[in-house]
Amino acid sequence: MMNKKLKRASLMKRHETMFQCPICATNMAVTDLKSLICKNGHTFDIARGGYVNVTTHAPSVKYDKELFEARRMLAARGFFEPLSGALTDRLEQAGLPFCNFVSILDAGCGEGSHLARIVEKLQMRSGSPVLGVGLDLAKAGIVSATKQEREAIWCVADLAAAPFRNRSFDAILNILSPSNYAEFERLLSDDGIVLKVIPKSGYLKELRGFLYDGLDKQAYTSEDAAERFSSHFDLIDRTEIAYSKRLDQSLLAPLIKMTPLSWRAEKERIKAFLKKESAVTTVHLDILAGRKKTK
Ligand SMILES: C[S@@+](CC[C@H](N)C(=O)[O-])C[C@H]1O[C@@H](n2cnc3c(N)ncnc32)[C@H](O)[C@@H]1O
Ligand SMILES: [Zn+2]
């Protein structure tokens, strides 16, 4: 049986025409299922696990392996299922897959659970092949993503300089991550859709209340984000998602670890939270759906 690295290198080979060198913007090819090489010889090796790192210097990212594994654990227990469901519904509603093939980029995919679930659901519903491409600047996130079975292209890259050619994607997902709209516009096909997920006021409100006695200064306001989004794309609709789940004891530590919210909290507060038997936790988000502006 082919190992993961070879399997994923073959997938990259099959789709090599979508790659573009992040340094000189020329076309790239996969050689010997080992490296991605551009016309000018810039070379990026395919790593064990089958991802490619196209960054040229080690970026400083605050997100570590522990955070990504905690997110993965919560995702595996269904904590984000309504979100991946809503995103899949929205893609379907937009007519995806358009024909017999569809490519989806998750820009800032982290440990890749959302992308993997969405690709799986869309493929099951439509019967058409769906190519998922996950990109994140944090190597720890991409390494964690490659541990899942789903076939996808995973790469460590800056979403402001993505290693793909113009109009390579029918859909771009951008979930709780920074954006670079000029780059998203370049990467999106003319009739493609971009879905941006932003937190709303109720996002993890119980945890914030517990850790900061409700005095948390970092209240979420999604209006600025929506405004920035609409200055680059035609905002066609927004879908609000709000749900609460009771997390049992075993998920409280992952909940604390998966969010930067707890970085500023007092240790005592975190300890007290971890002693709870369970905790109701709310997810409250907005999905902004946009299309390229008509010029
Ligand atoms: C809060 S996490 C969300 C991850 C994932 N979308 C999720 O919902 O689980 C934000 C992610 O954005 C990534 N990120 C931040 N700046 C980035 C950049 N310039 N290029 C690519 N990814 C970036 C981080 O590494 C991190 O994985
Ligand atoms: Zn190059």
mmCIF file of C-alpha atoms and ligand atoms in Angstrom:
data_model
loop_
_atom_site.group_PDB
_atom_site.id
_atom_site.type_symbol
_atom_site.label_atom_id
_atom_site.label_comp_id
_atom_site.label_asym_id
_atom_site.label_seq_id
_atom_site.Cartn_x
_atom_site.Cartn_y
_atom_site.Cartn_z
ATOM 1 C CA MET A 1 0.000 0.000 0.000
ATOM 2 C CA MET A 2 1.220 3.486 -0.846
ATOM 3 C CA ASN A 3 2.242 5.508 2.177
ATOM 4 C CA LYS A 4 0.672 8.845 2.987
ATOM 5 C CA LYS A 5 3.562 10.862 1.636
ATOM 6 C CA LEU A 6 3.465 9.159 -1.764
ATOM 7 C CA LYS A 7 -0.318 9.259 -1.912
ATOM 8 C CA ARG A 8 -0.383 12.978 -1.216
ATOM 9 C CA ALA A 9 2.580 13.663 -3.495
ATOM 10 C CA SER A 10 0.639 11.904 -6.282
ATOM 11 C CA LEU A 11 -2.353 14.091 -5.554
ATOM 12 C CA MET A 12 -0.119 17.176 -5.826
ATOM 13 C CA LYS A 13 1.306 15.808 -9.085
ATOM 14 C CA ARG A 14 -2.208 15.370 -10.482
ATOM 15 C CA HIS A 15 -2.955 18.997 -9.648
ATOM 16 C CA GLU A 16 0.494 20.489 -10.217
ATOM 17 C CA THR A 17 -0.822 23.024 -12.714
ATOM 18 C CA MET A 18 -2.561 24.852 -9.883
ATOM 19 C CA PHE A 19 0.741 25.670 -8.145
ATOM 20 C CA GLN A 20 2.654 28.919 -8.587
ATOM 21 C CA CYS A 21 6.002 29.735 -7.066
ATOM 22 C CA PRO A 22 5.582 31.969 -4.004
ATOM 23 C CA ILE A 23 8.957 33.576 -4.792
ATOM 24 C CA CYS A 24 8.918 34.275 -8.532
ATOM 25 C CA ALA A 25 5.307 33.445 -9.515
ATOM 26 C CA THR A 26 6.271 31.002 -12.299
ATOM 27 C CA ASN A 27 4.583 27.637 -12.860
ATOM 28 C CA MET A 28 5.635 24.664 -10.782
ATOM 29 C CA ALA A 29 5.896 20.923 -11.228
ATOM 30 C CA VAL A 30 6.179 17.957 -8.874
ATOM 31 C CA THR A 31 9.334 16.005 -9.647
ATOM 32 C CA ASP A 32 9.884 12.361 -8.666
ATOM 33 C CA LEU A 33 7.031 12.711 -6.145
ATOM 34 C CA LYS A 34 9.603 14.413 -3.933
ATOM 35 C CA SER A 35 9.652 18.143 -4.564
ATOM 36 C CA LEU A 36 7.755 21.031 -5.969
ATOM 37 C CA ILE A 37 10.032 22.970 -8.328
ATOM 38 C CA CYS A 38 9.404 26.180 -10.255
ATOM 39 C CA LYS A 39 10.739 27.221 -13.656
ATOM 40 C CA ASN A 40 13.565 29.144 -11.946
ATOM 41 C CA GLY A 41 14.580 26.219 -9.778
ATOM 42 C CA HIS A 42 13.066 27.309 -6.443
ATOM 43 C CA THR A 43 12.566 23.970 -4.734
ATOM 44 C CA PHE A 44 10.310 22.914 -1.869
ATOM 45 C CA ASP A 45 10.492 19.338 -0.663
ATOM 46 C CA ILE A 46 7.416 17.292 0.131
ATOM 47 C CA ALA A 47 7.752 16.391 3.796
ATOM 48 C CA ARG A 48 6.959 13.167 5.624
ATOM 49 C CA GLY A 49 3.200 13.077 6.088
ATOM 50 C CA GLY A 50 2.808 14.494 2.586
ATOM 51 C CA TYR A 51 2.636 18.264 2.958
ATOM 52 C CA VAL A 52 4.761 20.964 1.403
ATOM 53 C CA ASN A 53 6.257 23.918 3.238
ATOM 54 C CA VAL A 54 6.749 26.870 0.916
ATOM 55 C CA THR A 55 7.733 29.422 3.531
ATOM 56 C CA THR A 56 11.266 30.691 3.133
ATOM 57 C CA HIS A 57 11.870 31.624 6.761
ATOM 58 C CA ALA A 58 10.415 30.143 9.946
ATOM 59 C CA PRO A 59 7.447 32.376 10.751
ATOM 60 C CA SER A 60 6.700 33.251 14.352
ATOM 61 C CA VAL A 61 3.217 31.952 15.114
ATOM 62 C CA LYS A 62 1.671 31.751 18.549
ATOM 63 C CA TYR A 63 -0.391 28.692 17.762
ATOM 64 C CA ASP A 64 1.271 25.472 18.873
ATOM 65 C CA LYS A 65 0.791 21.733 18.598
ATOM 66 C CA GLU A 66 -1.176 21.580 21.848
ATOM 67 C CA LEU A 67 -3.704 24.141 20.623
ATOM 68 C CA PHE A 68 -4.227 22.335 17.328
ATOM 69 C CA GLU A 69 -4.598 18.932 18.973
ATOM 70 C CA ALA A 70 -7.148 20.361 21.391
ATOM 71 C CA ARG A 71 -9.135 21.808 18.476
ATOM 72 C CA ARG A 72 -8.906 18.466 16.718
ATOM 73 C CA MET A 73 -10.248 16.646 19.771
ATOM 74 C CA LEU A 74 -13.234 18.980 20.100
ATOM 75 C CA ALA A 75 -13.931 18.658 16.388
ATOM 76 C CA ALA A 76 -13.751 14.853 16.612
ATOM 77 C CA ARG A 77 -16.400 14.967 19.374
ATOM 78 C CA GLY A 78 -18.725 17.014 17.189
ATOM 79 C CA PHE A 79 -18.265 20.428 18.794
ATOM 80 C CA PHE A 80 -17.957 22.182 15.408
ATOM 81 C CA GLU A 81 -20.331 19.921 13.482
ATOM 82 C CA PRO A 82 -23.103 22.547 13.090
ATOM 83 C CA LEU A 83 -20.477 24.912 11.641
ATOM 84 C CA SER A 84 -19.140 22.470 9.057
ATOM 85 C CA GLY A 85 -22.775 21.541 8.281
ATOM 86 C CA ALA A 86 -23.738 25.176 7.695
ATOM 87 C CA LEU A 87 -20.688 25.801 5.510
ATOM 88 C CA THR A 88 -21.423 22.702 3.421
ATOM 89 C CA ASP A 89 -25.066 23.789 3.029
ATOM 90 C CA ARG A 90 -23.962 27.237 1.930
ATOM 91 C CA LEU A 91 -21.574 25.798 -0.669
ATOM 92 C CA GLU A 92 -24.305 23.528 -1.991
ATOM 93 C CA GLN A 93 -26.734 26.408 -2.124
ATOM 94 C CA ALA A 94 -24.162 28.279 -4.227
ATOM 95 C CA GLY A 95 -24.365 25.457 -6.749
ATOM 96 C CA LEU A 96 -21.150 23.639 -5.867
ATOM 97 C CA PRO A 97 -19.928 21.415 -7.373
ATOM 98 C CA PHE A 98 -20.441 23.453 -10.544
ATOM 99 C CA CYS A 99 -19.581 20.579 -12.846
ATOM 100 C CA ASN A 100 -17.791 17.340 -12.223
ATOM 101 C CA PHE A 101 -14.976 18.725 -10.123
ATOM 102 C CA VAL A 102 -14.619 21.358 -7.465
ATOM 103 C CA SER A 103 -11.633 22.803 -5.636
ATOM 104 C CA ILE A 104 -11.881 24.399 -2.193
ATOM 105 C CA LEU A 105 -9.152 26.336 -0.411
ATOM 106 C CA ASP A 106 -9.241 26.694 3.371
ATOM 107 C CA ALA A 107 -7.019 29.711 4.065
ATOM 108 C CA GLY A 108 -5.817 29.450 7.663
ATOM 109 C CA CYS A 109 -7.085 25.878 8.010
ATOM 110 C CA GLY A 110 -5.288 25.121 11.296
ATOM 111 C CA GLU A 111 -5.450 21.379 11.966
ATOM 112 C CA GLY A 112 -7.766 20.865 9.021
ATOM 113 C CA SER A 113 -10.839 19.258 10.632
ATOM 114 C CA HIS A 114 -13.350 21.702 9.156
ATOM 115 C CA LEU A 115 -11.985 21.286 5.637
ATOM 116 C CA ALA A 116 -11.887 17.497 5.926
ATOM 117 C CA ARG A 117 -15.512 17.328 7.137
ATOM 118 C CA ILE A 118 -16.758 19.736 4.472
ATOM 119 C CA VAL A 119 -15.001 17.876 1.655
ATOM 120 C CA GLU A 120 -16.393 14.593 2.959
ATOM 121 C CA LYS A 121 -19.956 15.884 3.223
ATOM 122 C CA LEU A 122 -19.926 17.650 -0.131
ATOM 123 C CA GLN A 123 -18.499 14.610 -1.851
ATOM 124 C CA MET A 124 -21.074 12.328 -0.258
ATOM 125 C CA ARG A 125 -23.978 14.583 -1.192
ATOM 126 C CA SER A 126 -22.904 15.301 -4.767
ATOM 127 C CA GLY A 127 -21.000 12.186 -5.749
ATOM 128 C CA SER A 128 -18.499 14.477 -7.508
ATOM 129 C CA PRO A 129 -14.809 14.615 -6.656
ATOM 130 C CA VAL A 130 -13.918 17.529 -4.393
ATOM 131 C CA LEU A 131 -10.337 18.678 -3.974
ATOM 132 C CA GLY A 132 -9.601 20.232 -0.598
ATOM 133 C CA VAL A 133 -6.519 22.398 -0.181
ATOM 134 C CA GLY A 134 -5.580 23.440 3.339
ATOM 135 C CA LEU A 135 -3.090 26.229 3.921
ATOM 136 C CA ASP A 136 -1.747 27.557 7.216
ATOM 137 C CA LEU A 137 1.322 29.440 8.343
ATOM 138 C CA ALA A 138 1.675 27.278 11.445
ATOM 139 C CA LYS A 139 3.616 24.127 10.627
ATOM 140 C CA ALA A 140 2.205 22.472 13.762
ATOM 141 C CA GLY A 141 -1.311 22.909 12.343
ATOM 142 C CA ILE A 142 -0.458 21.378 8.985
ATOM 143 C CA VAL A 143 1.477 18.490 10.552
ATOM 144 C CA SER A 144 -1.602 17.775 12.663
ATOM 145 C CA ALA A 145 -3.816 18.007 9.547
ATOM 146 C CA THR A 146 -1.767 15.394 7.705
ATOM 147 C CA LYS A 147 -2.571 12.868 10.421
ATOM 148 C CA GLN A 148 -6.093 12.493 9.127
ATOM 149 C CA GLU A 149 -6.900 10.060 6.379
ATOM 150 C CA ARG A 150 -8.748 12.359 4.024
ATOM 151 C CA GLU A 151 -7.047 13.040 0.718
ATOM 152 C CA ALA A 152 -6.206 16.704 0.519
ATOM 153 C CA ILE A 153 -3.321 18.968 -0.375
ATOM 154 C CA TRP A 154 -1.817 20.483 2.775
ATOM 155 C CA CYS A 155 0.717 23.266 2.743
ATOM 156 C CA VAL A 156 2.536 25.531 5.137
ATOM 157 C CA ALA A 157 2.288 28.959 3.546
ATOM 158 C CA ASP A 158 1.337 32.546 4.163
ATOM 159 C CA LEU A 159 -2.189 33.260 3.030
ATOM 160 C CA ALA A 160 -0.930 36.627 1.815
ATOM 161 C CA ALA A 161 1.334 34.852 -0.713
ATOM 162 C CA ALA A 162 -0.407 31.585 -1.520
ATOM 163 C CA PRO A 163 1.487 29.228 -3.857
ATOM 164 C CA PHE A 164 -1.392 28.876 -6.345
ATOM 165 C CA ARG A 165 -2.231 30.330 -9.726
ATOM 166 C CA ASN A 166 -4.955 32.880 -10.374
ATOM 167 C CA ARG A 167 -8.553 31.576 -10.285
ATOM 168 C CA SER A 168 -7.551 28.151 -8.954
ATOM 169 C CA PHE A 169 -10.464 27.784 -6.521
ATOM 170 C CA ASP A 170 -14.246 27.544 -6.777
ATOM 171 C CA ALA A 171 -14.566 28.311 -3.079
ATOM 172 C CA ILE A 172 -12.376 29.866 -0.419
ATOM 173 C CA LEU A 173 -13.062 29.259 3.264
ATOM 174 C CA ASN A 174 -11.566 31.556 5.879
ATOM 175 C CA ILE A 175 -12.605 30.401 9.327
ATOM 176 C CA LEU A 176 -11.720 32.455 12.423
ATOM 177 C CA SER A 177 -8.452 33.367 10.708
ATOM 178 C CA PRO A 178 -6.865 36.508 9.286
ATOM 179 C CA SER A 179 -7.659 37.412 5.686
ATOM 180 C CA ASN A 180 -5.907 38.862 2.697
ATOM 181 C CA TYR A 181 -8.730 39.827 0.407
ATOM 182 C CA ALA A 182 -6.587 40.927 -2.542
ATOM 183 C CA GLU A 183 -5.023 37.482 -2.519
ATOM 184 C CA PHE A 184 -8.398 35.736 -2.106
ATOM 185 C CA GLU A 185 -9.712 37.660 -5.094
ATOM 186 C CA ARG A 186 -6.720 36.588 -7.167
ATOM 187 C CA LEU A 187 -7.212 32.937 -6.214
ATOM 188 C CA LEU A 188 -10.985 32.747 -6.679
ATOM 189 C CA SER A 189 -12.569 31.665 -9.969
ATOM 190 C CA ASP A 190 -14.845 34.298 -11.506
ATOM 191 C CA ASP A 191 -18.043 32.586 -10.379
ATOM 192 C CA GLY A 192 -16.545 31.269 -7.143
ATOM 193 C CA ILE A 193 -17.668 32.000 -3.601
ATOM 194 C CA VAL A 194 -15.783 33.072 -0.510
ATOM 195 C CA LEU A 195 -17.094 32.177 2.951
ATOM 196 C CA LYS A 196 -15.625 34.038 5.901
ATOM 197 C CA VAL A 197 -16.477 32.943 9.437
ATOM 198 C CA ILE A 198 -16.237 35.526 12.204
ATOM 199 C CA PRO A 199 -17.045 35.298 15.907
ATOM 200 C CA LYS A 200 -20.133 37.059 17.296
ATOM 201 C CA SER A 201 -20.911 38.338 20.774
ATOM 202 C CA GLY A 202 -21.961 34.969 22.210
ATOM 203 C CA TYR A 203 -18.883 33.060 21.060
ATOM 204 C CA LEU A 204 -17.581 31.044 24.065
ATOM 205 C CA LYS A 205 -19.418 33.518 26.302
ATOM 206 C CA GLU A 206 -19.639 31.144 29.298
ATOM 207 C CA LEU A 207 -15.891 30.537 29.236
ATOM 208 C CA ARG A 208 -15.162 34.259 28.945
ATOM 209 C CA GLY A 209 -17.592 34.952 31.782
ATOM 210 C CA PHE A 210 -15.898 32.390 34.007
ATOM 211 C CA LEU A 211 -12.317 33.385 33.255
ATOM 212 C CA TYR A 212 -12.810 37.151 33.336
ATOM 213 C CA ASP A 213 -15.954 37.643 35.458
ATOM 214 C CA GLY A 214 -17.592 39.164 32.447
ATOM 215 C CA LEU A 215 -14.962 41.933 32.409
ATOM 216 C CA ASP A 216 -13.335 40.678 29.257
ATOM 217 C CA LYS A 217 -12.377 43.630 27.129
ATOM 218 C CA GLN A 218 -12.175 41.523 24.010
ATOM 219 C CA ALA A 219 -15.873 41.508 23.201
ATOM 220 C CA TYR A 220 -16.440 40.374 19.655
ATOM 221 C CA THR A 221 -17.824 42.861 17.202
ATOM 222 C CA SER A 222 -18.304 41.518 13.763
ATOM 223 C CA GLU A 223 -19.345 44.776 12.080
ATOM 224 C CA ASP A 224 -15.855 46.019 11.216
ATOM 225 C CA ALA A 225 -14.977 42.639 9.757
ATOM 226 C CA ALA A 226 -18.167 42.640 7.678
ATOM 227 C CA GLU A 227 -17.414 46.132 6.415
ATOM 228 C CA ARG A 228 -13.881 45.190 5.374
ATOM 229 C CA PHE A 229 -15.244 42.097 3.674
ATOM 230 C CA SER A 230 -17.807 44.087 1.679
ATOM 231 C CA SER A 231 -15.244 46.555 0.480
ATOM 232 C CA HIS A 232 -13.562 43.687 -1.409
ATOM 233 C CA PHE A 233 -16.417 41.329 -2.280
ATOM 234 C CA ASP A 234 -20.129 41.622 -2.996
ATOM 235 C CA LEU A 235 -21.577 40.450 0.292
ATOM 236 C CA ILE A 236 -24.453 38.267 -0.867
ATOM 237 C CA ASP A 237 -25.686 37.109 2.519
ATOM 238 C CA ARG A 238 -24.757 36.417 6.131
ATOM 239 C CA THR A 239 -25.832 33.401 8.091
ATOM 240 C CA GLU A 240 -25.807 33.492 11.860
ATOM 241 C CA ILE A 241 -25.012 30.265 13.685
ATOM 242 C CA ALA A 242 -25.670 29.927 17.390
ATOM 243 C CA TYR A 243 -25.676 26.719 19.389
ATOM 244 C CA SER A 244 -24.700 25.508 22.832
ATOM 245 C CA LYS A 245 -23.290 22.145 23.807
ATOM 246 C CA ARG A 246 -22.652 20.648 27.204
ATOM 247 C CA LEU A 247 -19.019 19.552 27.236
ATOM 248 C CA ASP A 248 -18.146 16.809 29.670
ATOM 249 C CA GLN A 249 -15.094 16.828 31.962
ATOM 250 C CA SER A 250 -12.844 15.223 29.360
ATOM 251 C CA LEU A 251 -13.368 18.155 26.989
ATOM 252 C CA LEU A 252 -12.748 21.002 29.420
ATOM 253 C CA ALA A 253 -8.957 20.910 29.144
ATOM 254 C CA PRO A 254 -9.157 20.795 25.323
ATOM 255 C CA LEU A 255 -11.585 23.736 25.436
ATOM 256 C CA ILE A 256 -9.118 25.787 27.485
ATOM 257 C CA LYS A 257 -6.221 24.806 25.253
ATOM 258 C CA MET A 258 -7.930 25.388 21.924
ATOM 259 C CA THR A 259 -8.529 29.118 22.371
ATOM 260 C CA PRO A 260 -6.239 32.139 22.698
ATOM 261 C CA LEU A 261 -8.945 33.451 25.083
ATOM 262 C CA SER A 262 -7.305 31.587 27.948
ATOM 263 C CA TRP A 263 -3.805 32.974 27.288
ATOM 264 C CA ARG A 264 -4.468 36.050 29.408
ATOM 265 C CA ALA A 265 -6.442 34.329 32.170
ATOM 266 C CA GLU A 266 -5.223 33.824 35.732
ATOM 267 C CA LYS A 267 -3.948 30.308 36.441
ATOM 268 C CA GLU A 268 -6.311 29.964 39.427
ATOM 269 C CA ARG A 269 -9.314 30.682 37.254
ATOM 270 C CA ILE A 270 -8.253 28.056 34.751
ATOM 271 C CA LYS A 271 -7.724 25.521 37.538
ATOM 272 C CA ALA A 272 -11.195 26.224 38.906
ATOM 273 C CA PHE A 273 -12.706 25.824 35.448
ATOM 274 C CA LEU A 274 -11.017 22.458 34.999
ATOM 275 C CA LYS A 275 -12.591 21.193 38.238
ATOM 276 C CA LYS A 276 -16.098 21.576 36.855
ATOM 277 C CA GLU A 277 -17.968 18.385 35.959
ATOM 278 C CA SER A 278 -19.134 19.784 32.672
ATOM 279 C CA ALA A 279 -19.683 23.143 31.029
ATOM 280 C CA VAL A 280 -22.291 24.440 28.657
ATOM 281 C CA THR A 281 -20.448 26.243 25.871
ATOM 282 C CA THR A 282 -21.911 28.477 23.200
ATOM 283 C CA VAL A 283 -20.673 28.879 19.658
ATOM 284 C CA HIS A 284 -21.953 32.042 18.013
ATOM 285 C CA LEU A 285 -20.644 32.919 14.569
ATOM 286 C CA ASP A 286 -21.465 34.708 11.362
ATOM 287 C CA ILE A 287 -20.793 33.281 7.930
ATOM 288 C CA LEU A 288 -20.270 36.028 5.352
ATOM 289 C CA ALA A 289 -20.758 34.858 1.780
ATOM 290 C CA GLY A 290 -19.217 36.894 -1.013
ATOM 291 C CA ARG A 291 -18.656 36.877 -4.731
ATOM 292 C CA LYS A 292 -16.167 38.798 -6.820
ATOM 293 C CA LYS A 293 -17.287 42.347 -7.430
ATOM 294 C CA THR A 294 -18.538 42.931 -10.944
ATOM 295 C CA LYS A 295 -16.210 45.417 -12.565
HETATM 296 C C1 LIG B 1 -7.969 30.705 15.457
HETATM 297 S S1 LIG B 1 -7.016 29.740 14.339
HETATM 298 C C2 LIG B 1 -8.313 29.028 13.346
HETATM 299 C C3 LIG B 1 -7.889 27.756 12.674
HETATM 300 C C4 LIG B 1 -9.003 26.993 11.935
HETATM 301 N N1 LIG B 1 -9.529 27.747 10.818
HETATM 302 C C5 LIG B 1 -10.099 26.605 12.900
HETATM 303 O O1 LIG B 1 -11.168 27.229 12.837
HETATM 304 O O2 LIG B 1 -9.901 25.682 13.692
HETATM 305 C C6 LIG B 1 -6.248 30.932 13.262
HETATM 306 C C7 LIG B 1 -5.319 30.288 12.250
HETATM 307 O O3 LIG B 1 -4.838 31.271 11.329
HETATM 308 C C8 LIG B 1 -3.500 30.920 11.006
HETATM 309 N N2 LIG B 1 -2.818 32.094 10.415
HETATM 310 C C9 LIG B 1 -2.532 33.284 11.007
HETATM 311 N N3 LIG B 1 -1.877 34.096 10.133
HETATM 312 C C10 LIG B 1 -1.761 33.396 8.956
HETATM 313 C C11 LIG B 1 -1.173 33.687 7.681
HETATM 314 N N4 LIG B 1 -0.610 34.877 7.426
HETATM 315 N N5 LIG B 1 -1.211 32.736 6.733
HETATM 316 C C12 LIG B 1 -1.794 31.530 6.970
HETATM 317 N N6 LIG B 1 -2.368 31.196 8.162
HETATM 318 C C13 LIG B 1 -2.350 32.113 9.144
HETATM 319 C C14 LIG B 1 -2.932 30.489 12.343
HETATM 320 O O4 LIG B 1 -1.743 29.760 12.205
HETATM 321 C C15 LIG B 1 -4.088 29.656 12.896
HETATM 322 O O5 LIG B 1 -4.018 28.314 12.509
HETATM 323 ZN ZN ZN B 2 10.379 30.446 -8.274
#
